[in-house]
Coordinates of C-alpha atoms in Angstrom, one line a residue:
M1 CA 0.3 -20.5 2.9
R2 CA 3.5 -22.5 2.7
V3 CA 4.8 -23.0 6.7
P4 CA 7.4 -25.1 8.3
N5 CA 7.6 -28.7 7.2
S6 CA 8.4 -29.2 10.9
G7 CA 9.8 -27.0 14.3
S8 CA 8.2 -26.3 17.0
F9 CA 7.1 -21.9 17.7
I10 CA 5.3 -20.7 20.8
L11 CA 3.0 -17.7 20.6
A12 CA 3.0 -15.1 23.8
Y13 CA 0.1 -13.1 25.0
H14 CA -1.2 -10.8 27.1
G15 CA -4.2 -9.3 28.2
V16 CA -7.7 -9.6 26.1
Q17 CA -10.1 -7.3 25.6
E18 CA -13.3 -6.7 23.8
G19 CA -12.3 -3.7 22.2
R20 CA -9.4 -2.3 19.3
E21 CA -8.4 0.3 22.1
S22 CA -7.1 -0.4 25.4
E23 CA -6.1 2.4 28.5
G24 CA -3.4 0.6 29.5
E25 CA -0.1 -0.1 27.3
R26 CA -1.9 -0.6 23.8
G27 CA 1.6 -2.8 22.8
L28 CA 0.1 -6.0 26.3
H29 CA -3.3 -6.3 24.6
I30 CA -5.8 -7.5 21.7
S31 CA -9.1 -7.9 20.9
H32 CA -11.3 -10.7 20.9
E33 CA -12.0 -10.1 17.7
S34 CA -8.2 -10.7 16.8
L35 CA -7.2 -13.5 18.7
H36 CA -10.4 -15.4 17.6
N37 CA -8.5 -14.4 14.1
Q38 CA -5.2 -15.3 14.2
L39 CA -5.7 -19.0 16.7
S40 CA -7.8 -19.9 13.3
T41 CA -5.8 -19.4 10.6
V42 CA -2.8 -21.1 13.4
G43 CA -5.6 -23.6 13.3
R44 CA -5.2 -24.5 9.1
H45 CA -2.3 -25.2 8.8
F46 CA 0.1 -26.2 11.7
D47 CA -0.8 -28.6 14.7
V48 CA -1.9 -27.0 17.5
V49 CA -0.7 -28.7 20.7
S50 CA 0.3 -28.0 24.2
L51 CA 3.2 -26.2 25.7
E52 CA 4.5 -29.2 27.8
E53 CA 4.0 -31.2 24.4
V54 CA 6.1 -29.2 22.4
L55 CA 8.7 -28.8 26.0
R56 CA 8.7 -32.3 26.0
V57 CA 9.1 -34.0 22.6
S58 CA 12.2 -33.0 20.6
D59 CA 11.3 -35.3 17.2
T60 CA 9.6 -33.0 15.4
R61 CA 8.0 -34.7 11.8
S62 CA 5.1 -31.5 12.2
A63 CA 5.5 -28.0 12.4
R64 CA 3.4 -27.4 15.7
V65 CA 2.1 -24.2 17.3
A66 CA 1.6 -23.7 21.4
I67 CA 0.2 -20.4 23.0
T68 CA 0.4 -18.6 26.0
F69 CA -0.5 -15.8 27.9
D70 CA 1.8 -13.9 30.3
D71 CA 0.6 -12.4 34.0
A72 CA -3.8 -14.3 34.2
Y73 CA -5.1 -10.6 33.6
L74 CA -8.6 -11.0 33.8
G75 CA -9.5 -10.5 29.1
A76 CA -6.8 -13.3 29.1
L77 CA -9.2 -16.1 32.0
T78 CA -11.8 -15.5 30.2
L79 CA -11.8 -14.4 26.5
G80 CA -8.8 -15.9 26.4
A81 CA -9.7 -19.1 27.3
S82 CA -13.3 -19.3 26.1
V83 CA -10.9 -18.4 22.4
C84 CA -9.3 -21.5 23.6
E85 CA -12.2 -24.2 23.9
T86 CA -13.8 -22.9 21.6
L87 CA -11.3 -23.8 19.1
G88 CA -11.0 -26.3 20.5
Y89 CA -6.9 -25.3 21.6
P90 CA -4.8 -25.9 24.7
F91 CA -3.3 -22.7 26.9
T92 CA -0.8 -22.2 29.8
V93 CA -1.4 -20.1 31.4
F94 CA 1.6 -17.9 33.3
V95 CA 0.6 -16.2 36.2
A96 CA 2.3 -14.1 39.1
P97 CA 0.3 -14.4 42.3
G98 CA 2.0 -10.7 44.0
L99 CA 0.0 -9.4 40.5
L100 CA -3.4 -10.9 41.1
G101 CA -6.4 -8.4 41.6
T102 CA -4.7 -5.8 40.0
I103 CA -3.3 -3.1 37.7
P104 CA -0.1 -3.2 36.5
V105 CA 2.0 -0.2 37.0
W106 CA 3.3 -1.0 33.3
D107 CA -1.0 -0.2 32.4
E108 CA -1.8 2.6 34.8
R109 CA 1.1 4.7 34.6
S110 CA 0.3 4.0 29.9
S111 CA -2.8 5.9 30.6
K112 CA -1.4 9.1 31.8
G113 CA 2.0 9.3 29.4
Q114 CA 4.1 8.5 31.3
W115 CA 5.2 5.0 30.3
T116 CA 8.6 6.0 27.7
I117 CA 11.2 4.0 26.6
S118 CA 13.0 5.7 29.5
H119 CA 10.8 4.7 32.5
R120 CA 10.4 1.7 31.2
Q121 CA 14.4 0.9 31.9
T122 CA 13.4 3.5 34.4
F123 CA 11.5 1.0 36.3
L124 CA 13.4 -2.1 35.6
W125 CA 16.7 -1.8 35.9
D126 CA 16.5 0.7 38.9
Q127 CA 13.7 0.2 40.5
K128 CA 13.9 -3.9 39.6
G129 CA 11.0 -4.4 38.3
R130 CA 9.8 -3.6 40.7
A131 CA 6.5 -1.1 42.0
R132 CA 2.8 -0.9 44.4
H133 CA 0.6 -2.5 42.4
R134 CA -2.8 -0.6 42.1
L135 CA -6.0 -2.7 44.0
A136 CA -8.8 -3.3 41.1
T137 CA -11.8 -1.4 42.1
S138 CA -15.4 -0.4 40.1
S139 CA -13.3 2.5 40.0
S140 CA -10.5 1.7 37.3
L141 CA -12.8 -0.9 35.1
C142 CA -11.4 1.1 32.1
L143 CA -7.9 -0.1 33.2
P144 CA -6.9 -3.7 32.2
Q145 CA -6.6 -5.7 34.9
I146 CA -5.0 -9.2 37.5
G147 CA -7.1 -11.7 37.0
T148 CA -8.2 -12.9 41.1
E149 CA -7.9 -15.9 42.5
S150 CA -11.9 -16.4 42.2
D151 CA -10.9 -15.7 38.2
L152 CA -7.8 -18.5 37.7
L153 CA -9.4 -20.9 40.6
A154 CA -11.9 -20.9 37.5
L155 CA -10.6 -22.6 34.7
R156 CA -9.1 -25.4 37.2
G157 CA -10.6 -28.8 36.3
S158 CA -10.6 -27.3 33.1
K159 CA -9.0 -30.3 30.2
Y160 CA -7.5 -27.1 28.3
A161 CA -5.5 -24.8 30.6
T162 CA -2.8 -25.6 32.5
F163 CA -0.5 -23.0 34.2
G164 CA 2.8 -21.8 34.6
N165 CA 5.2 -20.5 36.5
H166 CA 5.7 -16.5 36.1
T167 CA 7.1 -16.4 39.5
Y168 CA 5.4 -14.7 42.7
S169 CA 5.9 -10.6 42.2
H170 CA 7.0 -10.7 38.8
P171 CA 10.2 -8.6 39.4
N172 CA 13.2 -8.8 36.6
L173 CA 14.6 -11.6 36.8
R174 CA 18.6 -10.0 35.6
S175 CA 18.4 -7.2 38.2
L176 CA 18.4 -10.1 40.4
S177 CA 20.5 -11.7 43.4
D178 CA 20.2 -15.4 42.4
D179 CA 19.1 -16.0 46.8
E180 CA 16.3 -13.5 45.0
V181 CA 15.8 -15.8 41.4
S182 CA 15.1 -19.2 43.8
L183 CA 12.7 -17.1 46.4
E184 CA 11.1 -15.5 43.6
I185 CA 10.1 -18.6 41.6
S186 CA 10.1 -21.5 44.4
K187 CA 7.3 -18.8 45.8
G188 CA 5.9 -18.5 42.9
R189 CA 5.5 -22.6 42.3
A190 CA 4.8 -23.3 45.7
W191 CA 2.3 -20.5 45.1
L192 CA -0.1 -23.2 42.1
E193 CA 1.2 -26.0 43.5
T194 CA -1.2 -26.2 46.2
R195 CA -4.1 -24.2 43.9
F196 CA -3.6 -26.5 40.7
P197 CA -1.9 -29.3 41.0
T198 CA -3.0 -31.5 38.3
Q199 CA -2.2 -28.6 35.8
F200 CA 0.9 -26.7 36.9
L201 CA 3.5 -26.7 34.5
N202 CA 6.9 -27.1 36.2
V203 CA 7.8 -24.0 33.7
V204 CA 9.1 -20.4 34.1
A205 CA 8.1 -17.5 31.7
Y206 CA 10.7 -14.4 32.2
P207 CA 9.1 -11.8 34.0
Y208 CA 9.7 -8.6 30.2
G209 CA 11.8 -11.5 29.2
L210 CA 15.2 -10.6 30.8
A211 CA 16.6 -14.4 31.7
P212 CA 18.3 -14.2 35.0
R213 CA 21.9 -13.5 34.7
N214 CA 22.6 -17.2 35.6
A215 CA 20.1 -18.5 34.0
E216 CA 22.1 -22.0 32.8
R217 CA 22.4 -22.8 36.7
L218 CA 19.5 -22.0 38.1
M219 CA 17.5 -23.7 35.4
A220 CA 20.0 -26.7 36.6
E221 CA 18.5 -26.4 40.4
P222 CA 15.0 -28.1 40.6
H223 CA 13.2 -24.6 40.3
A224 CA 11.8 -25.8 36.7
A225 CA 11.9 -27.6 33.7
A226 CA 12.3 -25.4 30.7
G227 CA 12.4 -20.8 31.6
L228 CA 11.3 -19.1 28.5
L229 CA 11.9 -16.5 26.3
V230 CA 10.2 -13.2 24.7
H231 CA 11.5 -13.3 21.7
G232 CA 12.7 -16.1 18.9
G233 CA 10.2 -17.4 16.6
W234 CA 10.4 -21.6 15.2
F235 CA 13.3 -23.6 16.3
R236 CA 13.7 -27.8 17.7
R237 CA 13.8 -28.5 21.0
G238 CA 16.7 -30.4 20.7
N239 CA 18.8 -26.7 19.1
V240 CA 17.1 -24.7 22.1
P241 CA 18.6 -24.6 26.2
T242 CA 16.2 -24.9 28.2
F243 CA 17.1 -22.2 30.5
A244 CA 16.1 -19.9 26.7
V245 CA 13.0 -21.4 25.3
P246 CA 11.9 -18.5 23.4
R247 CA 8.7 -17.3 22.5
W248 CA 6.9 -14.8 20.1
N249 CA 5.4 -11.9 21.9
V250 CA 2.9 -11.3 19.7
P251 CA 2.6 -7.1 19.2
S252 CA -1.1 -6.5 19.4
A253 CA -1.5 -4.0 16.8
V254 CA -0.5 -6.5 14.3
G255 CA -1.7 -7.0 11.1
R256 CA -2.5 -9.7 8.8
D257 CA -0.1 -9.8 6.6
R258 CA 2.9 -9.1 9.1
F259 CA 0.7 -12.1 11.2
L260 CA 1.7 -14.7 8.9
A261 CA 4.9 -13.7 7.5
K262 CA 6.5 -14.2 11.0
L263 CA 4.3 -17.4 10.8
R264 CA 6.3 -18.6 7.6
G265 CA 9.4 -18.1 8.8
W266 CA 10.3 -14.6 6.6
L267 CA 10.3 -12.4 10.0

């Protein structure tokens, strides 16, 4: 396998599940087996490092990969964390505290066939990416769910896990005013800093991958050290703005050949 000689690459995952089929939004949920196979492949060819190292060190003499999970799905906190810990890889979970213990609306609507491109656009822009997410109950276990605070706290003290800010309630930041964006980011940061004082990274992963309209100015304020997208590939730290750091949102159904092609920098 021919690989880049240097640079950084950030993988973005969401949910992790036992089997291959998901009752929620299928593109977001990867099987436990597929995740293990992908990360094992990554580790054979690259230095797997923490997100903090990728963002802090700009002089990349080697090709480095960091692992992230958005939304704090229960499967990511259990199965995903288990894969990373077994392989000895650091990982970062981006948490939106307002989502904890719920079935996200995109997963519930997908299970009912009500999550088309048109539905998603209406949700993102007319509803600003905000919704009343249903609380997870014993009758909804067939649907992907976000972990609870207790599930998160089970990873407190882990030498592999760190936690980043995914805002407080997971809105479309691009549809909000600057004051609303600042409140979402500061409220999410305060929640995480209180619970994970030694594992918190002051980094924001933008919900839906949509940066706020004035991201450059907002990130220059003391809100976060960096803002992360969910598109892009290889980069050198000094060549990308801190408010628009690329990540690759790994599709759940991505095949081995396409996964390898992305790692080679062909896509």
